[in-house]
Amino acid sequence: MGSTITLLMLIFSTCKLKLPSVKMALDVYFKHRTVLRLLGISLPGECGKAAKFWFAGVFLTLSLLFPTLVLCFLLGAMFYTEYSFTSRIYSITGVISCTSAFFKLQILFWNRKNIKNLMDATNGYKADTPTGKLTYRLTILYELLTLTYRSFSVIEILIKRPKKLVMPFWTPFVVPDTPSASVSMLIFFQTSMMLKTLSNFPVDTLFLHITNQICHKLYILKNTMELLGHIGEERKGKLEINNVLSVQGEVDDEKLLKTCIQEFNTILGHIQILSKMLDEFFVPLAFNSFTSLLFAFFLVSQSDDMVKEGFKIAPWTSVIFAQIYIACWAGELIKKRCGDIHFAAYNNAWYNTNLSVRKSLALVQTFTVKPVVLRGAYVFELSLHTYETVVREVFSSFTVLYQLFNQK
């Protein structure tokens, strides 16, 4: 434990943070920056040269550990035939989850510059709208489910089978059913769970967090557009509140609309960058979620005590359902907030504006008719409808699989 604390102190002491000239009131990404550093990913411009070499070594080590874990799970499922069929299926799920976590880690590394740009552009404020607060609570709930699932896994290892592997994995240092197997098993599972936890769940919430911050910017933009056409003290009073864009100097309708259009173009650029990353990120996430849920339901159906097995996998399936849900929820947030911009172009005193502003508003109304959507894997639209489709297809595939293995 002491060595771990010393190591963490070394990591953060070697980071020479280059703070911006304007001090931010709030760093909403502090937790995610910490996780990225633990994964060996340093964001551009945040660390000195010595720290970069250190992080590169950590990242390379983790990149080698994941394939090793995949190989151990796979060989264990193939060679340890004395274990039950369901136990070996658990090893296959270990192969899938480790593979998914490995690809997520690589996607993060190769997109670290884009992540840095999005963090900088959406930092310094907190989404305090009801939807924003709901998203924060959803993130906390997801993390609590994850910790619960991991805790149950460790308890099962320590109490239920102290001298036998919970699921078969291969390693040259273990002889099954001996005291050394207990120690090796504990080390193996702790390493596996720690790496998968860091590479999966905080990373999932990172993209949701960025989306929530972007949506708060869209909310502020909507409030500002609704001020068009208002005059006198009414506009001045609303411009002084926090939930509108800051406009310097004397504000008329043309200047206010120009500021809104410039801000909207900037936000669309952020959404485009986020969408490109999610195109890649959604592939391992969807593959892991779909196959894990399918195998989980299949394991319950093949168990002698289905009720007991169902309670056993309940934390696991809850986490997987939440994992795919938060990705779809991110797309739903973007779609809703961009739709609000379309209605804000109508929901103002446009009849009090001049002809030039009316023409510009008409262009905004036309441009925003088509909703802005996030896509995953270049095909799937991220929305709650997609979540419903994934869940339905999981149960359909499970029905087919169950029929194949239970034919008389």
GROMACS .gro file of C-alpha atoms in nm:
model
  408
    1MET     CA    1   0.000   0.000   0.000
    2GLY     CA    2   0.281   0.238   0.089
    3SER     CA    3   0.457   0.170  -0.240
    4THR     CA    4   0.134   0.245  -0.427
    5ILE     CA    5   0.097   0.583  -0.256
    6THR     CA    6   0.462   0.663  -0.327
    7LEU     CA    7   0.412   0.573  -0.693
    8LEU     CA    8   0.104   0.796  -0.723
    9MET     CA    9   0.290   1.084  -0.557
   10LEU     CA   10   0.573   1.040  -0.806
   11ILE     CA   11   0.331   1.048  -1.100
   12PHE     CA   12   0.166   1.371  -0.996
   13SER     CA   13   0.483   1.540  -0.876
   14THR     CA   14   0.649   1.493  -1.215
   15CYS     CA   15   0.355   1.656  -1.396
   16LYS     CA   16   0.439   2.020  -1.464
   17LEU     CA   17   0.096   2.158  -1.531
   18LYS     CA   18   0.089   2.460  -1.758
   19LEU     CA   19  -0.201   2.658  -1.618
   20PRO     CA   20  -0.379   2.898  -1.852
   21SER     CA   21  -0.344   3.271  -1.800
   22VAL     CA   22  -0.709   3.291  -1.690
   23LYS     CA   23  -0.769   3.086  -1.378
   24MET     CA   24  -1.063   2.851  -1.414
   25ALA     CA   25  -1.317   2.852  -1.135
   26LEU     CA   26  -1.382   2.481  -1.163
   27ASP     CA   27  -1.212   2.178  -1.317
   28VAL     CA   28  -1.497   1.939  -1.389
   29TYR     CA   29  -1.257   1.688  -1.545
   30PHE     CA   30  -1.021   1.643  -1.250
   31LYS     CA   31  -1.131   1.283  -1.189
   32HIS     CA   32  -1.099   1.191  -1.555
   33ARG     CA   33  -0.756   1.354  -1.587
   34THR     CA   34  -0.643   1.143  -1.291
   35VAL     CA   35  -0.771   0.822  -1.453
   36LEU     CA   36  -0.604   0.907  -1.784
   37ARG     CA   37  -0.269   0.951  -1.606
   38LEU     CA   38  -0.310   0.620  -1.426
   39LEU     CA   39  -0.361   0.465  -1.770
   40GLY     CA   40  -0.039   0.626  -1.893
   41ILE     CA   41  -0.210   0.886  -2.112
   42SER     CA   42  -0.084   1.241  -2.071
   43LEU     CA   43  -0.279   1.514  -2.246
   44PRO     CA   44  -0.073   1.745  -2.472
   45GLY     CA   45   0.080   2.043  -2.296
   46GLU     CA   46   0.006   1.928  -1.941
   47CYS     CA   47   0.330   1.751  -1.845
   48GLY     CA   48   0.703   1.799  -1.884
   49LYS     CA   49   0.933   1.579  -2.093
   50ALA     CA   50   1.038   1.358  -1.801
   51ALA     CA   51   0.675   1.284  -1.713
   52LYS     CA   52   0.594   1.206  -2.076
   53PHE     CA   53   0.855   0.928  -2.081
   54TRP     CA   54   0.712   0.791  -1.757
   55PHE     CA   55   0.356   0.789  -1.891
   56ALA     CA   56   0.473   0.631  -2.217
   57GLY     CA   57   0.624   0.345  -2.016
   58VAL     CA   58   0.302   0.297  -1.818
   59PHE     CA   59   0.094   0.297  -2.136
   60LEU     CA   60   0.323   0.046  -2.307
   61THR     CA   61   0.309  -0.183  -2.003
   62LEU     CA   62  -0.071  -0.175  -1.996
   63SER     CA   63  -0.085  -0.232  -2.372
   64LEU     CA   64   0.113  -0.552  -2.319
   65LEU     CA   65  -0.082  -0.662  -2.010
   66PHE     CA   66  -0.419  -0.666  -2.183
   67PRO     CA   67  -0.319  -0.917  -2.456
   68THR     CA   68  -0.158  -1.128  -2.183
   69LEU     CA   69  -0.482  -1.135  -1.985
   70VAL     CA   70  -0.678  -1.224  -2.299
   71LEU     CA   71  -0.439  -1.512  -2.368
   72CYS     CA   72  -0.465  -1.641  -2.010
   73PHE     CA   73  -0.845  -1.640  -2.019
   74LEU     CA   74  -0.857  -1.801  -2.364
   75LEU     CA   75  -0.609  -2.080  -2.288
   76GLY     CA   76  -0.780  -2.148  -1.956
   77ALA     CA   77  -1.114  -2.198  -2.130
   78MET     CA   78  -0.953  -2.427  -2.388
   79PHE     CA   79  -0.726  -2.645  -2.171
   80TYR     CA   80  -0.892  -2.671  -1.829
   81THR     CA   81  -1.165  -2.913  -1.934
   82GLU     CA   82  -1.222  -3.031  -1.577
   83TYR     CA   83  -1.417  -2.711  -1.515
   84SER     CA   84  -1.786  -2.689  -1.595
   85PHE     CA   85  -1.913  -2.549  -1.922
   86THR     CA   86  -2.056  -2.240  -1.750
   87SER     CA   87  -1.725  -2.165  -1.576
   88ARG     CA   88  -1.546  -2.175  -1.908
   89ILE     CA   89  -1.805  -1.940  -2.056
   90TYR     CA   90  -1.711  -1.693  -1.780
   91SER     CA   91  -1.354  -1.714  -1.909
   92ILE     CA   92  -1.478  -1.629  -2.258
   93THR     CA   93  -1.650  -1.320  -2.118
   94GLY     CA   94  -1.313  -1.229  -1.966
   95VAL     CA   95  -1.162  -1.251  -2.315
   96ILE     CA   96  -1.431  -1.019  -2.451
   97SER     CA   97  -1.411  -0.759  -2.172
   98CYS     CA   98  -1.030  -0.744  -2.179
   99THR     CA   99  -1.032  -0.708  -2.558
  100SER     CA  100  -1.287  -0.428  -2.537
  101ALA     CA  101  -1.087  -0.248  -2.267
  102PHE     CA  102  -0.768  -0.280  -2.475
  103PHE     CA  103  -0.926  -0.115  -2.779
  104LYS     CA  104  -1.076   0.160  -2.564
  105LEU     CA  105  -0.731   0.232  -2.424
  106GLN     CA  106  -0.585   0.259  -2.774
  107ILE     CA  107  -0.867   0.486  -2.892
  108LEU     CA  108  -0.806   0.716  -2.596
  109PHE     CA  109  -0.434   0.733  -2.667
  110TRP     CA  110  -0.469   0.817  -3.037
  111ASN     CA  111  -0.740   1.076  -2.966
  112ARG     CA  112  -0.571   1.244  -2.669
  113LYS     CA  113  -0.529   1.573  -2.860
  114ASN     CA  114  -0.901   1.587  -2.943
  115ILE     CA  115  -0.988   1.499  -2.582
  116LYS     CA  116  -0.762   1.778  -2.461
  117ASN     CA  117  -0.926   2.031  -2.695
  118LEU     CA  118  -1.277   1.929  -2.590
  119MET     CA  119  -1.187   1.940  -2.220
  120ASP     CA  120  -1.039   2.288  -2.252
  121ALA     CA  121  -1.338   2.414  -2.452
  122THR     CA  122  -1.598   2.282  -2.206
  123ASN     CA  123  -1.425   2.334  -1.871
  124GLY     CA  124  -1.465   2.600  -1.604
  125TYR     CA  125  -1.840   2.571  -1.549
  126LYS     CA  126  -2.089   2.315  -1.427
  127ALA     CA  127  -2.409   2.211  -1.601
  128ASP     CA  128  -2.662   2.313  -1.334
  129THR     CA  129  -2.981   2.264  -1.534
  130PRO     CA  130  -3.222   1.985  -1.429
  131THR     CA  131  -3.105   1.773  -1.723
  132GLY     CA  132  -2.741   1.844  -1.639
  133LYS     CA  133  -2.791   1.746  -1.275
  134LEU     CA  134  -2.974   1.430  -1.383
  135THR     CA  135  -2.677   1.337  -1.603
  136TYR     CA  136  -2.436   1.389  -1.312
  137ARG     CA  137  -2.651   1.163  -1.094
  138LEU     CA  138  -2.660   0.904  -1.371
  139THR     CA  139  -2.280   0.908  -1.378
  140ILE     CA  140  -2.261   0.859  -1.001
  141LEU     CA  141  -2.515   0.574  -1.016
  142TYR     CA  142  -2.313   0.404  -1.289
  143GLU     CA  143  -1.993   0.430  -1.085
  144LEU     CA  144  -2.167   0.293  -0.773
  145LEU     CA  145  -2.299  -0.004  -0.972
  146THR     CA  146  -1.947  -0.068  -1.097
  147LEU     CA  147  -1.798  -0.062  -0.747
  148THR     CA  148  -2.073  -0.294  -0.623
  149TYR     CA  149  -2.008  -0.542  -0.901
  150ARG     CA  150  -1.632  -0.538  -0.845
  151SER     CA  151  -1.677  -0.578  -0.469
  152PHE     CA  152  -1.900  -0.882  -0.513
  153SER     CA  153  -1.642  -1.037  -0.747
  154VAL     CA  154  -1.363  -0.997  -0.491
  155ILE     CA  155  -1.580  -1.132  -0.208
  156GLU     CA  156  -1.663  -1.439  -0.416
  157ILE     CA  157  -1.294  -1.506  -0.474
  158LEU     CA  158  -1.196  -1.460  -0.108
  159ILE     CA  159  -1.481  -1.651   0.055
  160LYS     CA  160  -1.649  -1.896  -0.179
  161ARG     CA  161  -1.353  -2.075  -0.336
  162PRO     CA  162  -1.027  -1.994  -0.159
  163LYS     CA  163  -0.833  -2.281  -0.319
  164LYS     CA  164  -0.997  -2.317  -0.656
  165LEU     CA  165  -1.021  -2.088  -0.954
  166VAL     CA  166  -1.358  -1.918  -0.996
  167MET     CA  167  -1.311  -1.939  -1.371
  168PRO     CA  168  -1.029  -2.119  -1.553
  169PHE     CA  169  -0.729  -1.918  -1.667
  170TRP     CA  170  -0.388  -2.038  -1.770
  171THR     CA  171  -0.062  -1.935  -1.608
  172PRO     CA  172   0.264  -2.131  -1.568
  173PHE     CA  173   0.282  -2.039  -1.199
  174VAL     CA  174  -0.041  -2.208  -1.086
  175VAL     CA  175  -0.120  -2.570  -1.008
  176PRO     CA  176  -0.499  -2.598  -0.970
  177ASP     CA  177  -0.645  -2.693  -0.630
  178THR     CA  178  -0.332  -2.595  -0.433
  179PRO     CA  179  -0.269  -2.304  -0.192
  180SER     CA  180  -0.055  -2.133  -0.457
  181ALA     CA  181  -0.361  -2.122  -0.683
  182SER     CA  182  -0.542  -1.905  -0.427
  183VAL     CA  183  -0.264  -1.644  -0.418
  184SER     CA  184  -0.214  -1.644  -0.793
  185MET     CA  185  -0.587  -1.627  -0.854
  186LEU     CA  186  -0.625  -1.325  -0.625
  187ILE     CA  187  -0.338  -1.138  -0.793
  188PHE     CA  188  -0.467  -1.225  -1.139
  189PHE     CA  189  -0.824  -1.114  -1.074
  190GLN     CA  190  -0.722  -0.799  -0.889
  191THR     CA  191  -0.500  -0.697  -1.180
  192SER     CA  192  -0.764  -0.788  -1.436
  193MET     CA  193  -1.044  -0.603  -1.257
  194MET     CA  194  -0.833  -0.294  -1.188
  195LEU     CA  195  -0.727  -0.261  -1.552
  196LYS     CA  196  -1.075  -0.327  -1.689
  197THR     CA  197  -1.232  -0.087  -1.440
  198LEU     CA  198  -0.994   0.199  -1.523
  199SER     CA  199  -1.016   0.139  -1.899
  200ASN     CA  200  -1.392   0.094  -1.915
  201PHE     CA  201  -1.611   0.280  -1.675
  202PRO     CA  202  -1.437   0.617  -1.614
  203VAL     CA  203  -1.377   0.634  -1.989
  204ASP     CA  204  -1.747   0.580  -2.059
  205THR     CA  205  -1.841   0.861  -1.822
  206LEU     CA  206  -1.577   1.090  -1.977
  207PHE     CA  207  -1.763   1.106  -2.307
  208LEU     CA  208  -2.095   1.153  -2.128
  209HIS     CA  209  -1.940   1.431  -1.921
  210ILE     CA  210  -1.810   1.610  -2.231
  211THR     CA  211  -2.152   1.576  -2.393
  212ASN     CA  212  -2.323   1.720  -2.086
  213GLN     CA  213  -2.091   2.022  -2.088
  214ILE     CA  214  -2.153   2.081  -2.460
  215CYS     CA  215  -2.528   2.059  -2.401
  216HIS     CA  216  -2.503   2.325  -2.131
  217LYS     CA  217  -2.341   2.554  -2.388
  218LEU     CA  218  -2.633   2.485  -2.621
  219TYR     CA  219  -2.871   2.570  -2.336
  220ILE     CA  220  -2.697   2.905  -2.286
  221LEU     CA  221  -2.710   2.969  -2.661
  222LYS     CA  222  -3.084   2.897  -2.666
  223ASN     CA  223  -3.146   3.146  -2.385
  224THR     CA  224  -2.946   3.411  -2.570
  225MET     CA  225  -3.129   3.363  -2.900
  226GLU     CA  226  -3.461   3.409  -2.722
  227LEU     CA  227  -3.353   3.766  -2.634
  228LEU     CA  228  -3.362   3.877  -2.999
  229GLY     CA  229  -3.616   4.153  -3.054
  230HIS     CA  230  -3.645   4.245  -2.686
  231ILE     CA  231  -3.551   4.602  -2.608
  232GLY     CA  232  -3.464   4.827  -2.318
  233GLU     CA  233  -3.433   4.713  -1.959
  234GLU     CA  234  -3.585   4.372  -2.032
  235ARG     CA  235  -3.292   4.268  -2.253
  236LYS     CA  236  -3.034   4.439  -2.032
  237GLY     CA  237  -3.157   4.255  -1.724
  238LYS     CA  238  -3.151   3.916  -1.895
  239LEU     CA  239  -2.803   3.975  -2.039
  240GLU     CA  240  -2.668   4.023  -1.687
  241ILE     CA  241  -2.766   3.674  -1.569
  242ASN     CA  242  -2.531   3.377  -1.594
  243ASN     CA  243  -2.722   3.158  -1.838
  244VAL     CA  244  -2.671   3.374  -2.148
  245LEU     CA  245  -2.372   3.453  -2.367
  246SER     CA  246  -2.147   3.739  -2.263
  247VAL     CA  247  -2.155   4.019  -2.522
  248GLN     CA  248  -1.924   4.317  -2.485
  249GLY     CA  249  -2.029   4.677  -2.546
  250GLU     CA  250  -2.358   4.805  -2.681
  251VAL     CA  251  -2.577   4.516  -2.785
  252ASP     CA  252  -2.818   4.534  -3.078
  253ASP     CA  253  -3.002   4.252  -3.254
  254GLU     CA  254  -2.747   4.215  -3.534
  255LYS     CA  255  -2.453   4.190  -3.294
  256LEU     CA  256  -2.640   3.950  -3.067
  257LEU     CA  257  -2.739   3.723  -3.357
  258LYS     CA  258  -2.386   3.729  -3.499
  259THR     CA  259  -2.250   3.622  -3.159
  260CYS     CA  260  -2.505   3.340  -3.140
  261ILE     CA  261  -2.422   3.211  -3.488
  262GLN     CA  262  -2.047   3.217  -3.417
  263GLU     CA  263  -2.101   3.029  -3.091
  264PHE     CA  264  -2.326   2.774  -3.263
  265ASN     CA  265  -2.063   2.709  -3.531
  266THR     CA  266  -1.802   2.655  -3.258
  267ILE     CA  267  -2.028   2.412  -3.073
  268LEU     CA  268  -2.101   2.220  -3.394
  269GLY     CA  269  -1.725   2.182  -3.437
  270HIS     CA  270  -1.701   2.030  -3.089
  271ILE     CA  271  -1.990   1.794  -3.166
  272GLN     CA  272  -1.821   1.684  -3.488
  273ILE     CA  273  -1.499   1.598  -3.301
  274LEU     CA  274  -1.697   1.411  -3.035
  275SER     CA  275  -1.892   1.222  -3.302
  276LYS     CA  276  -1.574   1.106  -3.476
  277MET     CA  277  -1.437   0.965  -3.151
  278LEU     CA  278  -1.766   0.794  -3.067
  279ASP     CA  279  -1.769   0.630  -3.410
  280GLU     CA  280  -1.460   0.436  -3.301
  281PHE     CA  281  -1.538   0.412  -2.932
  282PHE     CA  282  -1.886   0.264  -2.975
  283VAL     CA  283  -1.758  -0.047  -3.156
  284PRO     CA  284  -1.583  -0.215  -2.857
  285LEU     CA  285  -1.849  -0.082  -2.619
  286ALA     CA  286  -2.140  -0.229  -2.815
  287PHE     CA  287  -1.957  -0.557  -2.880
  288ASN     CA  288  -1.875  -0.601  -2.511
  289SER     CA  289  -2.225  -0.506  -2.396
  290PHE     CA  290  -2.411  -0.724  -2.646
  291THR     CA  291  -2.201  -1.039  -2.602
  292SER     CA  292  -2.172  -1.004  -2.223
  293LEU     CA  293  -2.549  -0.972  -2.180
  294LEU     CA  294  -2.608  -1.261  -2.418
  295PHE     CA  295  -2.369  -1.489  -2.229
  296ALA     CA  296  -2.505  -1.374  -1.892
  297PHE     CA  297  -2.862  -1.472  -1.978
  298PHE     CA  298  -2.742  -1.796  -2.131
  299LEU     CA  299  -2.546  -1.887  -1.816
  300VAL     CA  300  -2.855  -1.834  -1.603
  301SER     CA  301  -3.065  -2.052  -1.833
  302GLN     CA  302  -2.812  -2.338  -1.813
  303SER     CA  303  -2.772  -2.326  -1.435
  304ASP     CA  304  -2.927  -2.585  -1.205
  305ASP     CA  305  -3.038  -2.309  -0.969
  306MET     CA  306  -3.152  -2.027  -1.199
  307VAL     CA  307  -3.266  -1.800  -0.916
  308LYS     CA  308  -2.931  -1.821  -0.736
  309GLU     CA  309  -2.737  -1.770  -1.059
  310GLY     CA  310  -2.963  -1.478  -1.150
  311PHE     CA  311  -2.884  -1.298  -0.824
  312LYS     CA  312  -2.516  -1.371  -0.881
  313ILE     CA  313  -2.500  -1.199  -1.219
  314ALA     CA  314  -2.745  -0.917  -1.134
  315PRO     CA  315  -2.468  -0.662  -1.053
  316TRP     CA  316  -2.281  -0.759  -1.370
  317THR     CA  317  -2.582  -0.724  -1.601
  318SER     CA  318  -2.686  -0.397  -1.432
  319VAL     CA  319  -2.345  -0.249  -1.511
  320ILE     CA  320  -2.358  -0.367  -1.872
  321PHE     CA  321  -2.709  -0.228  -1.922
  322ALA     CA  322  -2.595   0.105  -1.774
  323GLN     CA  323  -2.284   0.105  -1.993
  324ILE     CA  324  -2.476   0.096  -2.320
  325TYR     CA  325  -2.743   0.331  -2.178
  326ILE     CA  326  -2.509   0.619  -2.101
  327ALA     CA  327  -2.369   0.612  -2.456
  328CYS     CA  328  -2.720   0.634  -2.598
  329TRP     CA  329  -2.815   0.899  -2.341
  330ALA     CA  330  -2.527   1.117  -2.464
  331GLY     CA  331  -2.668   1.109  -2.817
  332GLU     CA  332  -3.017   1.184  -2.687
  333LEU     CA  333  -2.888   1.493  -2.503
  334ILE     CA  334  -2.722   1.635  -2.816
  335LYS     CA  335  -3.031   1.570  -3.027
  336LYS     CA  336  -3.261   1.741  -2.776
  337ARG     CA  337  -3.044   2.047  -2.717
  338CYS     CA  338  -2.981   2.108  -3.088
  339GLY     CA  339  -3.356   2.082  -3.140
  340ASP     CA  340  -3.399   2.354  -2.878
  341ILE     CA  341  -3.188   2.586  -3.095
  342HIS     CA  342  -3.435   2.539  -3.381
  343PHE     CA  343  -3.730   2.639  -3.161
  344ALA     CA  344  -3.534   2.928  -3.007
  345ALA     CA  345  -3.508   3.080  -3.356
  346TYR     CA  346  -3.889   3.115  -3.344
  347ASN     CA  347  -3.937   3.172  -2.971
  348ASN     CA  348  -3.822   3.534  -2.962
  349ALA     CA  349  -3.951   3.878  -3.055
  350TRP     CA  350  -3.838   3.841  -3.419
  351TYR     CA  351  -4.123   4.068  -3.528
  352ASN     CA  352  -3.942   4.360  -3.360
  353THR     CA  353  -3.618   4.302  -3.554
  354ASN     CA  354  -3.514   4.454  -3.886
  355LEU     CA  355  -3.527   4.277  -4.223
  356SER     CA  356  -3.161   4.169  -4.215
  357VAL     CA  357  -3.202   3.992  -3.880
  358ARG     CA  358  -3.524   3.825  -3.995
  359LYS     CA  359  -3.350   3.685  -4.303
  360SER     CA  360  -3.065   3.553  -4.089
  361LEU     CA  361  -3.313   3.395  -3.848
  362ALA     CA  362  -3.489   3.228  -4.141
  363LEU     CA  363  -3.157   3.074  -4.246
  364VAL     CA  364  -3.096   2.951  -3.890
  365GLN     CA  365  -3.445   2.800  -3.880
  366THR     CA  366  -3.386   2.620  -4.210
  367PHE     CA  367  -3.039   2.498  -4.113
  368THR     CA  368  -3.154   2.355  -3.779
  369VAL     CA  369  -3.461   2.169  -3.908
  370LYS     CA  370  -3.261   1.847  -3.944
  371PRO     CA  371  -3.163   1.725  -3.595
  372VAL     CA  372  -2.796   1.687  -3.506
  373VAL     CA  373  -2.728   1.326  -3.410
  374LEU     CA  374  -2.428   1.141  -3.272
  375ARG     CA  375  -2.345   0.812  -3.439
  376GLY     CA  376  -2.162   0.507  -3.318
  377ALA     CA  377  -1.968   0.271  -3.542
  378TYR     CA  378  -2.057   0.502  -3.835
  379VAL     CA  379  -2.400   0.335  -3.857
  380PHE     CA  380  -2.599   0.348  -3.532
  381GLU     CA  381  -2.770   0.665  -3.419
  382LEU     CA  382  -2.703   0.712  -3.048
  383SER     CA  383  -3.045   0.757  -2.894
  384LEU     CA  384  -3.276   0.584  -2.649
  385HIS     CA  385  -3.440   0.413  -2.946
  386THR     CA  386  -3.103   0.250  -3.023
  387TYR     CA  387  -3.079   0.136  -2.660
  388GLU     CA  388  -3.421  -0.023  -2.690
  389THR     CA  389  -3.313  -0.195  -3.013
  390VAL     CA  390  -2.995  -0.335  -2.856
  391VAL     CA  391  -3.183  -0.475  -2.557
  392ARG     CA  392  -3.447  -0.630  -2.781
  393GLU     CA  393  -3.184  -0.792  -3.005
  394VAL     CA  394  -3.004  -0.932  -2.700
  395PHE     CA  395  -3.318  -1.113  -2.587
  396SER     CA  396  -3.392  -1.229  -2.943
  397SER     CA  397  -3.041  -1.373  -2.980
  398PHE     CA  398  -3.066  -1.535  -2.637
  399THR     CA  399  -3.389  -1.707  -2.740
  400VAL     CA  400  -3.220  -1.853  -3.048
  401LEU     CA  401  -2.914  -1.962  -2.848
  402TYR     CA  402  -3.129  -2.122  -2.580
  403GLN     CA  403  -3.325  -2.320  -2.839
  404LEU     CA  404  -3.004  -2.447  -2.999
  405PHE     CA  405  -2.864  -2.582  -2.671
  406ASN     CA  406  -3.191  -2.723  -2.537
  407GLN     CA  407  -3.319  -2.925  -2.828
  408LYS     CA  408  -3.450  -3.267  -2.733
   0.00000   0.00000   0.00000
